[in-house]
Amino acid sequence: NARYVGTDSEGRPFTVTATTTRQVGSDSRQLDLEEPQADIKMENGRSVAVMATRGLYDREANTLSLSGDVQLMQEQGYTVQTDRARVNLKNGVAVGDGPVTAKGPGGTLTGEGFRVEEEGKRVMVTGRSYLQIFPGALKERQ
């Protein structure tokens, strides 16, 4: 039940937890994590949670490299699922270069990779992509 608390470059708090943590070799800045989860509080008060089966946390760079059932969730009902991702906790950017599925209240978007920026306001799906819009989703937003 390891827990690490820090702040990003804008002073926003984040927490990284894991069920098990092991130091990688003699390098005390890198930690191997089992079932890692990162919770990041945004300026607007909303939270973003990131979880996976395994992870590597670099305390000096404030980066989290995740693998195995990676899920990024935003409390307004948006999720991004993939097999691997890298999260920069300093600047709040998450990227992945593997198959990805992004789901939200309006539909589902799949692609070959992704990038999340601007506190989760901008989610870009890269490569060959497919968008499915749920019936009535656009009407409900007007």
Coordinates of N, CA and C in Angstrom, one line a residue:
N1 N 0.8 -1.2 0.0 CA 0.0 0.0 0.0 C 0.9 1.3 0.0
A2 N 1.8 1.3 -1.0 CA 2.6 2.5 -1.1 C 1.9 3.7 -1.5
R3 N 2.3 4.9 -1.1 CA 1.7 6.1 -1.4 C 2.7 7.2 -1.6
Y4 N 2.6 8.0 -2.7 CA 3.5 9.1 -3.0 C 2.7 10.3 -3.3
V5 N 2.9 11.4 -2.7 CA 2.1 12.6 -2.9 C 3.1 13.7 -3.4
G6 N 2.6 14.5 -4.4 CA 3.4 15.5 -4.9 C 2.6 16.6 -5.6
T7 N 3.2 17.5 -6.2 CA 2.5 18.6 -7.0 C 3.1 18.7 -8.3
D8 N 2.3 19.1 -9.3 CA 2.8 19.3 -10.7 C 3.4 20.7 -10.8
S9 N 3.8 21.1 -12.0 CA 4.5 22.4 -12.2 C 3.5 23.6 -12.0
E10 N 2.2 23.3 -11.9 CA 1.2 24.4 -11.6 C 0.8 24.4 -10.1
G11 N 1.4 23.5 -9.3 CA 1.1 23.4 -7.9 C -0.2 22.5 -7.6
R12 N -0.7 21.8 -8.6 CA -1.8 20.9 -8.4 C -1.4 19.6 -7.8
P13 N -2.1 19.2 -6.8 CA -1.7 18.0 -6.1 C -2.0 16.7 -6.9
F14 N -1.1 15.7 -6.7 CA -1.4 14.4 -7.3 C -0.9 13.3 -6.3
T15 N -1.5 12.2 -6.4 CA -1.1 11.0 -5.5 C -0.9 9.8 -6.4
V16 N 0.1 9.1 -6.1 CA 0.4 7.8 -6.8 C 0.4 6.7 -5.7
T17 N -0.5 5.7 -5.9 CA -0.5 4.6 -4.9 C -0.3 3.3 -5.7
A18 N 0.0 2.2 -5.0 CA 0.2 0.9 -5.6 C 0.1 -0.1 -4.5
T19 N -0.3 -1.3 -4.9 CA -0.5 -2.4 -3.9 C 0.9 -2.9 -3.4
T20 N 1.9 -2.9 -4.3 CA 3.2 -3.3 -4.0 C 4.2 -2.4 -4.8
T21 N 5.3 -2.1 -4.1 CA 6.3 -1.2 -4.7 C 7.7 -1.8 -4.5
R22 N 8.5 -1.8 -5.5 CA 9.9 -2.3 -5.4 C 10.8 -1.3 -6.1
Q23 N 12.0 -1.1 -5.5 CA 13.0 -0.2 -6.1 C 13.6 -1.0 -7.2
V24 N 13.9 -0.3 -8.4 CA 14.5 -0.9 -9.5 C 16.0 -0.8 -9.4
G25 N 16.6 -2.0 -9.2 CA 18.1 -2.0 -9.1 C 18.6 -1.1 -8.0
S26 N 19.7 -0.5 -8.3 CA 20.3 0.4 -7.3 C 19.8 1.9 -7.5
D27 N 19.0 2.1 -8.5 CA 18.5 3.4 -8.8 C 17.3 3.8 -7.9
S28 N 17.5 4.6 -7.0 CA 16.4 4.9 -6.0 C 15.3 5.8 -6.5
R29 N 15.5 6.3 -7.7 CA 14.5 7.2 -8.2 C 13.4 6.4 -9.0
Q30 N 13.6 5.2 -9.4 CA 12.6 4.4 -10.1 C 12.0 3.3 -9.2
L31 N 10.7 3.3 -9.3 CA 10.0 2.3 -8.5 C 9.1 1.4 -9.5
D32 N 9.1 0.1 -9.3 CA 8.3 -0.8 -10.0 C 7.0 -0.9 -9.2
L33 N 5.9 -0.7 -9.8 CA 4.6 -0.7 -9.1 C 3.6 -1.8 -9.6
E34 N 2.9 -2.4 -8.7 CA 1.9 -3.3 -9.0 C 0.6 -2.6 -8.7
E35 N -0.4 -2.7 -9.7 CA -1.7 -2.1 -9.6 C -1.6 -0.6 -9.2
P36 N -0.8 0.2 -10.0 CA -0.7 1.6 -9.7 C -1.9 2.4 -10.0
Q37 N -2.1 3.4 -9.2 CA -3.2 4.4 -9.5 C -2.7 5.8 -9.2
A38 N -3.0 6.7 -10.1 CA -2.6 8.1 -9.9 C -3.9 8.9 -9.9
D39 N -4.0 9.8 -9.0 CA -5.2 10.7 -8.9 C -4.6 12.1 -9.0
I40 N -5.1 12.9 -9.9 CA -4.6 14.2 -10.2 C -5.8 15.2 -10.1
K41 N -5.6 16.2 -9.3 CA -6.6 17.2 -9.1 C -6.3 18.4 -10.0
M42 N -7.3 18.7 -10.8 CA -7.1 19.8 -11.8 C -7.5 21.2 -11.2
E43 N -7.1 22.2 -11.9 CA -7.4 23.6 -11.5 C -8.9 23.8 -11.3
N44 N -9.7 23.2 -12.2 CA -11.1 23.4 -12.1 C -11.8 22.6 -11.0
G45 N -11.0 21.9 -10.2 CA -11.5 21.1 -9.1 C -11.9 19.7 -9.5
R46 N -11.9 19.4 -10.7 CA -12.2 18.0 -11.2 C -10.9 17.1 -11.0
S47 N -11.2 15.8 -10.9 CA -10.1 14.9 -10.8 C -10.0 14.0 -12.0
V48 N -8.8 13.5 -12.2 CA -8.6 12.5 -13.3 C -7.9 11.3 -12.5
A49 N -8.3 10.1 -12.8 CA -7.7 8.9 -12.2 C -7.1 8.1 -13.4
V50 N -5.9 7.6 -13.1 CA -5.2 6.7 -14.0 C -4.9 5.4 -13.3
M51 N -5.2 4.3 -13.9 CA -4.8 3.0 -13.2 C -4.4 2.0 -14.2
A52 N -3.6 1.0 -13.8 CA -3.1 -0.1 -14.7 C -2.7 -1.3 -13.8
T53 N -2.3 -2.4 -14.5 CA -1.9 -3.6 -13.9 C -0.5 -3.4 -13.3
R54 N 0.4 -2.7 -14.1 CA 1.8 -2.5 -13.7 C 2.2 -1.1 -14.1
G55 N 3.3 -0.7 -13.4 CA 3.8 0.7 -13.7 C 5.2 0.8 -13.3
L56 N 5.8 1.9 -13.8 CA 7.2 2.3 -13.4 C 7.1 3.8 -13.1
Y57 N 7.4 4.1 -11.9 CA 7.3 5.5 -11.5 C 8.7 6.1 -11.3
D58 N 9.0 7.2 -12.0 CA 10.3 7.9 -11.9 C 10.0 9.1 -11.0
R59 N 10.5 9.1 -9.8 CA 10.3 10.2 -8.9 C 10.9 11.5 -9.3
E60 N 12.1 11.4 -9.9 CA 12.8 12.6 -10.3 C 12.1 13.3 -11.5
A61 N 11.7 12.5 -12.5 CA 11.0 13.1 -13.7 C 9.5 13.3 -13.5
N62 N 9.0 12.7 -12.4 CA 7.5 12.7 -12.2 C 6.7 12.1 -13.3
T63 N 7.2 10.9 -13.8 CA 6.6 10.2 -14.9 C 6.1 8.9 -14.5
L64 N 5.1 8.4 -15.1 CA 4.5 7.1 -14.7 C 4.3 6.4 -16.1
S65 N 5.0 5.3 -16.2 CA 4.9 4.4 -17.4 C 4.0 3.3 -17.0
L66 N 2.9 3.1 -17.7 CA 1.9 2.1 -17.3 C 1.7 1.0 -18.4
S67 N 1.4 -0.2 -17.9 CA 1.1 -1.3 -18.9 C 0.1 -2.2 -18.3
G68 N -0.7 -2.9 -19.2 CA -1.7 -3.8 -18.8 C -3.0 -3.1 -18.3
D69 N -4.0 -3.2 -19.1 CA -5.3 -2.7 -18.8 C -5.3 -1.3 -18.2
V70 N -4.7 -0.3 -19.0 CA -4.5 1.0 -18.6 C -5.9 1.8 -18.8
Q71 N -6.3 2.5 -17.8 CA -7.6 3.2 -17.8 C -7.3 4.6 -17.3
L72 N -7.8 5.6 -18.1 CA -7.7 7.0 -17.7 C -9.2 7.4 -17.5
M73 N -9.6 7.9 -16.4 CA -11.0 8.3 -16.2 C -11.1 9.7 -15.7
Q74 N -12.1 10.4 -16.3 CA -12.4 11.7 -15.9 C -13.8 11.7 -15.3
E75 N -14.0 12.4 -14.2 CA -15.3 12.3 -13.5 C -16.6 12.7 -14.2
Q76 N -16.4 13.3 -15.4 CA -17.6 13.6 -16.2 C -18.1 12.5 -17.1
G77 N -17.5 11.3 -16.9 CA -17.9 10.1 -17.6 C -17.1 9.8 -18.8
Y78 N -15.9 10.3 -19.0 CA -15.1 10.0 -20.1 C -14.0 9.1 -19.6
T79 N -13.7 8.0 -20.5 CA -12.7 7.1 -20.1 C -11.8 6.8 -21.4
V80 N -10.6 6.5 -21.2 CA -9.6 6.1 -22.2 C -9.0 4.8 -21.8
Q81 N -9.1 3.8 -22.6 CA -8.6 2.4 -22.3 C -7.6 2.0 -23.4
T82 N -6.4 1.5 -22.9 CA -5.4 1.0 -23.7 C -4.5 0.0 -23.0
D83 N -3.5 -0.5 -23.6 CA -2.6 -1.5 -23.0 C -1.3 -0.8 -22.4
R84 N -1.0 0.4 -22.9 CA 0.2 1.0 -22.3 C 0.1 2.6 -22.5
A85 N 0.6 3.3 -21.5 CA 0.6 4.7 -21.6 C 1.7 5.3 -20.7
R86 N 2.0 6.5 -21.0 CA 3.0 7.3 -20.2 C 2.4 8.6 -19.8
V87 N 2.4 8.8 -18.5 CA 1.8 10.0 -17.9 C 2.9 10.9 -17.3
N88 N 3.0 12.1 -17.8 CA 3.9 13.1 -17.2 C 3.1 13.9 -16.1
L89 N 3.4 13.6 -14.9 CA 2.6 14.2 -13.8 C 3.0 15.7 -13.6
K90 N 4.1 16.1 -14.1 CA 4.5 17.5 -14.0 C 3.6 18.4 -14.9
N91 N 3.3 18.0 -16.1 CA 2.6 18.8 -17.0 C 1.2 18.3 -17.4
G92 N 0.8 17.2 -16.8 CA -0.5 16.6 -17.0 C -0.8 16.0 -18.4
V93 N 0.2 15.6 -19.1 CA 0.1 15.1 -20.4 C 0.2 13.5 -20.3
A94 N -0.7 12.8 -21.0 CA -0.7 11.4 -21.1 C -0.7 11.0 -22.6
V95 N 0.2 10.0 -22.9 CA 0.3 9.6 -24.3 C 0.4 8.1 -24.4
G96 N -0.1 7.5 -25.5 CA 0.0 6.1 -25.7 C 0.1 5.8 -27.2
D97 N 0.9 4.8 -27.6 CA 1.1 4.5 -29.0 C 0.5 3.1 -29.4
G98 N -0.4 2.6 -28.5 CA -1.0 1.3 -28.8 C -2.5 1.5 -29.1
P99 N -3.2 0.5 -29.5 CA -4.7 0.6 -29.7 C -5.4 1.2 -28.5
V100 N -6.3 2.1 -28.8 CA -7.0 2.9 -27.7 C -8.5 3.0 -28.0
T101 N -9.3 3.0 -27.0 CA -10.7 3.2 -27.1 C -11.1 4.3 -26.1
A102 N -11.7 5.4 -26.6 CA -12.1 6.5 -25.7 C -13.6 6.5 -25.7
K103 N -14.2 6.5 -24.6 CA -15.7 6.5 -24.4 C -16.2 7.7 -23.7
G104 N -17.3 8.2 -24.1 CA -17.9 9.3 -23.4 C -19.4 9.3 -23.6
P105 N -20.1 10.2 -23.0 CA -21.6 10.3 -23.1 C -22.1 10.3 -24.5
G106 N -21.3 10.9 -25.4 CA -21.7 11.1 -26.8 C -21.4 10.0 -27.8
G107 N -20.4 9.1 -27.4 CA -20.0 8.1 -28.3 C -18.7 7.4 -27.9
T108 N -18.2 6.6 -28.9 CA -17.0 5.9 -28.7 C -16.0 6.2 -29.9
L109 N -14.8 6.4 -29.5 CA -13.7 6.7 -30.5 C -12.6 5.7 -30.3
T110 N -12.2 5.0 -31.4 CA -11.1 4.1 -31.3 C -10.0 4.5 -32.3
G111 N -8.7 4.2 -32.0 CA -7.6 4.5 -32.8 C -6.4 3.8 -32.5
E112 N -5.3 4.2 -33.1 CA -4.0 3.5 -32.9 C -3.1 4.1 -31.8
G113 N -3.5 5.2 -31.2 CA -2.8 5.9 -30.2 C -3.6 7.0 -29.7
F114 N -3.0 7.7 -28.7 CA -3.7 8.9 -28.1 C -2.8 9.9 -27.4
R115 N -3.3 11.1 -27.2 CA -2.6 12.1 -26.4 C -3.7 12.9 -25.6
V116 N -3.5 13.0 -24.3 CA -4.4 13.8 -23.5 C -3.6 15.1 -23.0
E117 N -4.2 16.2 -23.2 CA -3.5 17.5 -22.9 C -4.5 18.4 -22.2
E118 N -4.0 19.6 -21.8 CA -4.8 20.7 -21.2 C -5.8 20.2 -20.1
E119 N -5.3 19.5 -19.1 CA -6.1 19.0 -18.0 C -7.2 18.1 -18.5
G120 N -7.0 17.4 -19.5 CA -8.0 16.4 -20.0 C -9.0 17.1 -20.9
K121 N -8.9 18.4 -21.2 CA -9.9 19.1 -22.0 C -9.7 18.6 -23.5
R122 N -8.5 18.2 -23.8 CA -8.2 17.8 -25.2 C -7.7 16.4 -25.2
V123 N -8.5 15.5 -25.8 CA -8.1 14.1 -26.0 C -8.0 13.9 -27.5
M124 N -6.8 13.5 -28.0 CA -6.6 13.3 -29.4 C -6.4 11.8 -29.6
V125 N -7.1 11.2 -30.5 CA -6.9 9.8 -30.9 C -6.1 9.9 -32.2
T126 N -5.0 9.1 -32.3 CA -4.1 9.2 -33.5 C -4.2 8.0 -34.3
G127 N -3.6 8.1 -35.5 CA -3.6 7.0 -36.4 C -5.0 6.7 -37.0
R128 N -5.1 5.5 -37.6 CA -6.4 5.1 -38.1 C -7.5 5.1 -37.0
S129 N -8.5 5.9 -37.2 CA -9.5 6.1 -36.2 C -10.9 5.8 -36.7
Y130 N -11.8 5.5 -35.7 CA -13.2 5.2 -36.0 C -14.1 5.9 -34.9
L131 N -15.1 6.6 -35.3 CA -15.9 7.3 -34.4 C -17.4 6.8 -34.5
Q132 N -18.0 6.5 -33.4 CA -19.4 6.0 -33.3 C -20.1 7.0 -32.4
I133 N -21.1 7.8 -33.0 CA -21.8 8.7 -32.2 C -23.1 8.1 -31.8
F134 N -23.5 8.1 -30.5 CA -24.7 7.5 -30.0 C -25.9 8.3 -30.5
P135 N -27.0 7.6 -30.8 CA -28.2 8.3 -31.3 C -28.7 9.3 -30.2
G136 N -29.0 10.5 -30.7 CA -29.5 11.6 -29.8 C -28.4 12.3 -29.0
A137 N -27.1 11.9 -29.1 CA -26.1 12.5 -28.3 C -25.9 13.9 -28.7
L138 N -25.9 14.3 -30.0 CA -25.7 15.6 -30.4 C -26.9 16.5 -30.0
K139 N -28.1 16.0 -30.1 CA -29.3 16.7 -29.8 C -29.3 17.1 -28.3
E140 N -28.9 16.2 -27.5 CA -28.9 16.4 -26.0 C -28.0 17.5 -25.6
R141 N -26.9 17.7 -26.3 CA -25.9 18.7 -26.0 C -26.3 20.1 -26.4
Q142 N -27.3 20.3 -27.2 CA -27.7 21.6 -27.7 C -28.5 22.3 -26.7

